[in-house]
mmCIF file of C-alpha atoms in Angstrom:
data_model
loop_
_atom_site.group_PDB
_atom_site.id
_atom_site.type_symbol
_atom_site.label_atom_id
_atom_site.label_comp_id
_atom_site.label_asym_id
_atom_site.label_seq_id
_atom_site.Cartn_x
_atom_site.Cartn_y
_atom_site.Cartn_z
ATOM 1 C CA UNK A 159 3.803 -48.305 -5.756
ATOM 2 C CA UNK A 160 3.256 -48.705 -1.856
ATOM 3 C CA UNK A 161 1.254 -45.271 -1.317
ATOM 4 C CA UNK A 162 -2.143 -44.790 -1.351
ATOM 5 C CA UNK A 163 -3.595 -43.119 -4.038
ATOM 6 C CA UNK A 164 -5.714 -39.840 -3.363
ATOM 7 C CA UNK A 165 -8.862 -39.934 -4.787
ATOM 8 C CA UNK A 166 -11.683 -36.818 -5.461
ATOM 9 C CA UNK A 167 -13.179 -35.696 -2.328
ATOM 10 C CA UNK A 168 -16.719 -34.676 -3.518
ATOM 11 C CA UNK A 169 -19.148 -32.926 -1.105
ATOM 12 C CA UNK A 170 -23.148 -33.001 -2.480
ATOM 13 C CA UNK A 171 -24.783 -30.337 -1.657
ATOM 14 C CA UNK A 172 -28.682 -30.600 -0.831
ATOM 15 C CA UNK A 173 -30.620 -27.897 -3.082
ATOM 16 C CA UNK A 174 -33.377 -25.632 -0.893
ATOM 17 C CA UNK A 175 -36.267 -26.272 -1.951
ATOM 18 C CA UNK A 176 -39.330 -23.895 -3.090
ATOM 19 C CA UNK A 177 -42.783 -24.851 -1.203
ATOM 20 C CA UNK A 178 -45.031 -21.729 -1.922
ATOM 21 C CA UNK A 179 -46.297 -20.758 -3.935
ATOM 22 C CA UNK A 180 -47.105 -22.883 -6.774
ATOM 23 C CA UNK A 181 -49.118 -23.088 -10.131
ATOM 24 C CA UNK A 182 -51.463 -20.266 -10.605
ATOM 25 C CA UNK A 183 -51.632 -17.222 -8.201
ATOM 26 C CA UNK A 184 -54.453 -14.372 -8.007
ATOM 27 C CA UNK A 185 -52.632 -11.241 -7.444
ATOM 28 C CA UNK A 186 -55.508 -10.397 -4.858
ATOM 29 C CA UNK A 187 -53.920 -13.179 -3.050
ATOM 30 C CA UNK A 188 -51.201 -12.926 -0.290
ATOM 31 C CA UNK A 189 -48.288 -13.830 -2.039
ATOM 32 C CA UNK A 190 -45.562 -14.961 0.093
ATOM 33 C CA UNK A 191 -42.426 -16.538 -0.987
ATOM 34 C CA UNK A 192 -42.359 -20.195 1.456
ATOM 35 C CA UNK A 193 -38.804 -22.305 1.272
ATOM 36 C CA UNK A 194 -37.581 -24.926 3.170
ATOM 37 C CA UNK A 195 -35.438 -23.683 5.904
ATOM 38 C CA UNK A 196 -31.515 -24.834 5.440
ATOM 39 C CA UNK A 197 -29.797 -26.289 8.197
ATOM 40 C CA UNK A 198 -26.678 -23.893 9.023
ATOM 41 C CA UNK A 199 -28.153 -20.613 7.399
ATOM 42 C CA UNK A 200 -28.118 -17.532 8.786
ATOM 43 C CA UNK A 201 -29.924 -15.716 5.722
ATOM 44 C CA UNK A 202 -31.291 -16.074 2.899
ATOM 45 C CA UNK A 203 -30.716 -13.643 -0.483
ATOM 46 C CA UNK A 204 -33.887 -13.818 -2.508
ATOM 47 C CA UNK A 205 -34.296 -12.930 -6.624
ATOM 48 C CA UNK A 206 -37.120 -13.469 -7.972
ATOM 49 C CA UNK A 207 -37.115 -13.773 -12.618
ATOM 50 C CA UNK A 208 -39.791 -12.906 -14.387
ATOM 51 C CA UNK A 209 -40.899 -14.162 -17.983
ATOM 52 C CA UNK A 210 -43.682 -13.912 -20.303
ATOM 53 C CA UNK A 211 -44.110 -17.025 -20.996
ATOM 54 C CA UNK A 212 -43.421 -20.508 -19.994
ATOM 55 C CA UNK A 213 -40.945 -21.224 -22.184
ATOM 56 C CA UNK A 214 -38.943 -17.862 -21.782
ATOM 57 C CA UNK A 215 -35.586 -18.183 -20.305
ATOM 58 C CA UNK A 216 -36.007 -15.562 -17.391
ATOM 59 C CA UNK A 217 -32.039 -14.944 -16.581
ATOM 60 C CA UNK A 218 -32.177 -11.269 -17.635
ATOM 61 C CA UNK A 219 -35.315 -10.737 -15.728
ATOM 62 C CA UNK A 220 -34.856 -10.479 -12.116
ATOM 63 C CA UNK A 221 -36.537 -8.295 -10.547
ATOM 64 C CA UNK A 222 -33.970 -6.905 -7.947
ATOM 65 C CA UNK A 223 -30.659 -5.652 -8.587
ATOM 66 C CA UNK A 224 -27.876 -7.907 -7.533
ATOM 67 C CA UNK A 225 -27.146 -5.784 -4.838
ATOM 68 C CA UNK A 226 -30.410 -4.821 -3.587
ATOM 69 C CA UNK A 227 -31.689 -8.289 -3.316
ATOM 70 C CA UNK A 228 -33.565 -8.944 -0.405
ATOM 71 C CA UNK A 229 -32.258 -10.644 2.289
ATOM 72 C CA UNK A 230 -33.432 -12.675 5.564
ATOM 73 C CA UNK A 231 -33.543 -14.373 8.659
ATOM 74 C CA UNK A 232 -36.194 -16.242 7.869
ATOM 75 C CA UNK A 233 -36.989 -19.125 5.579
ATOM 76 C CA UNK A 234 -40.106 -17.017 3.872
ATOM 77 C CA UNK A 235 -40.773 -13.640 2.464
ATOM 78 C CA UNK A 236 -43.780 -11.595 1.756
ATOM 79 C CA UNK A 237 -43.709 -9.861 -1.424
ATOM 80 C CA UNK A 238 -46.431 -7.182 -1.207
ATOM 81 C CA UNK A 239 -44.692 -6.194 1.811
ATOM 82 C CA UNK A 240 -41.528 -5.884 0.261
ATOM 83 C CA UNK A 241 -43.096 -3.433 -2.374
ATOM 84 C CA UNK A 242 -42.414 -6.434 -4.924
ATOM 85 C CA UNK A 243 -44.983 -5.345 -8.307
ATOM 86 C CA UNK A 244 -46.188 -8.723 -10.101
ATOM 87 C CA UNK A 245 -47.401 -8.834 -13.902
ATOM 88 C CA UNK A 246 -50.375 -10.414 -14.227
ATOM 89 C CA UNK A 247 -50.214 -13.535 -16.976
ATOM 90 C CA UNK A 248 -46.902 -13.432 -16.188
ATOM 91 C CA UNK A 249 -44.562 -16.715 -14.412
ATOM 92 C CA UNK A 250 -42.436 -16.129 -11.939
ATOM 93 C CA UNK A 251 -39.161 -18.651 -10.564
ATOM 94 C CA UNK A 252 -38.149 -18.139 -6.773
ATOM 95 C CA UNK A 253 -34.164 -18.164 -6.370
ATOM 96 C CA UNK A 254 -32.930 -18.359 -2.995
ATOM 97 C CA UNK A 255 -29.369 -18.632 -1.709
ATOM 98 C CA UNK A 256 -28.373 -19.752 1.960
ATOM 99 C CA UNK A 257 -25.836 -18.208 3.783
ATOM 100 C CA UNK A 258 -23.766 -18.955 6.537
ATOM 101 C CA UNK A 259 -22.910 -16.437 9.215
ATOM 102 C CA UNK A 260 -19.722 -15.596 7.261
ATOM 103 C CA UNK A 261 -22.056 -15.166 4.601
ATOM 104 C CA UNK A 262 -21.046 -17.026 2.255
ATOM 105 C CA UNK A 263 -23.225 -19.412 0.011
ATOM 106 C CA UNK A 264 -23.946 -22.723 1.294
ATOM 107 C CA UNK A 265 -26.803 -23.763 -0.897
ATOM 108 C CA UNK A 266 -29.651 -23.045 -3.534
ATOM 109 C CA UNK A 267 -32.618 -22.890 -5.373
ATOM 110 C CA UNK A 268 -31.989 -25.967 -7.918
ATOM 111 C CA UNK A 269 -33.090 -24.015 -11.311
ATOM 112 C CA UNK A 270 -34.557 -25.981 -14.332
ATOM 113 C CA UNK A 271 -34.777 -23.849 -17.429
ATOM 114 C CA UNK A 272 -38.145 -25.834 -17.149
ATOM 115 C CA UNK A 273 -39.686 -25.084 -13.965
ATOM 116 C CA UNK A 274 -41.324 -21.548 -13.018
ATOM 117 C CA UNK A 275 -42.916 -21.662 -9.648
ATOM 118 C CA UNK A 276 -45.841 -19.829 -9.949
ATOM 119 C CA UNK A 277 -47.896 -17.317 -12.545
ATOM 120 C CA UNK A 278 -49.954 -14.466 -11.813
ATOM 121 C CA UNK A 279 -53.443 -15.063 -13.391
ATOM 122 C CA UNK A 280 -55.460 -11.979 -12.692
#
């Protein structure tokens, strides 16, 4: 055959990454959420999951409602502030989706089953 084949055009998306906080966390503590900001987002639509223990798998644990998750401007979010009650002994993984100005998803939190970003130890 004289055409040119077409092959898979695959576009790799950069994950956003979590910077605060991590390891353990007095509750006493300011507790604000810290990501990398995402070049191209407008917003950000935070959930945080909740588990008892390290090895939990937190997916029914968020603690917003899909709907009522908050969302920002600004590449960081204060949870006392945002009335946001934390358990202490508890871990807690940060999930954080970028948005465009359309609003639609443009990257993520990478989430390992492994990995919780922070626990409450007081």
């Amino acid at each position: 055959p004289e055409n040119d084949g077409l092959g898979l055009a695959l576009d790799f998306v950069e994950p956003i990454e979590v910077l605060e906080p991590t390891g353990n966390v007095s509750i006493s503590e300011e507790i604000v959420l810290k990501w990398a900001p995402y070049p191209g987002a407008s917003a950000y639509a935070i959930q945080i999951f909740e588990s008892e223990s390290a090895h939990q798998l937190p997916w029914n644990n968020g603690l917003f409602k899909w709907r009522e998750r908050p969302r920002v401007s600004t590449p960081f979010f204060d949870l006392k502030a945002g009335g946001v009650k934390l358990k202490s002994g508890f871990y807690y993984m940060v999930d954080a989706k970028a948005e465009d100005e359309a609003g639609r998803i443009i990257s993520e939190t990478a989430i390992s089953l492994q990995q919780k970003h922070f626990k409450i130890v007081d």
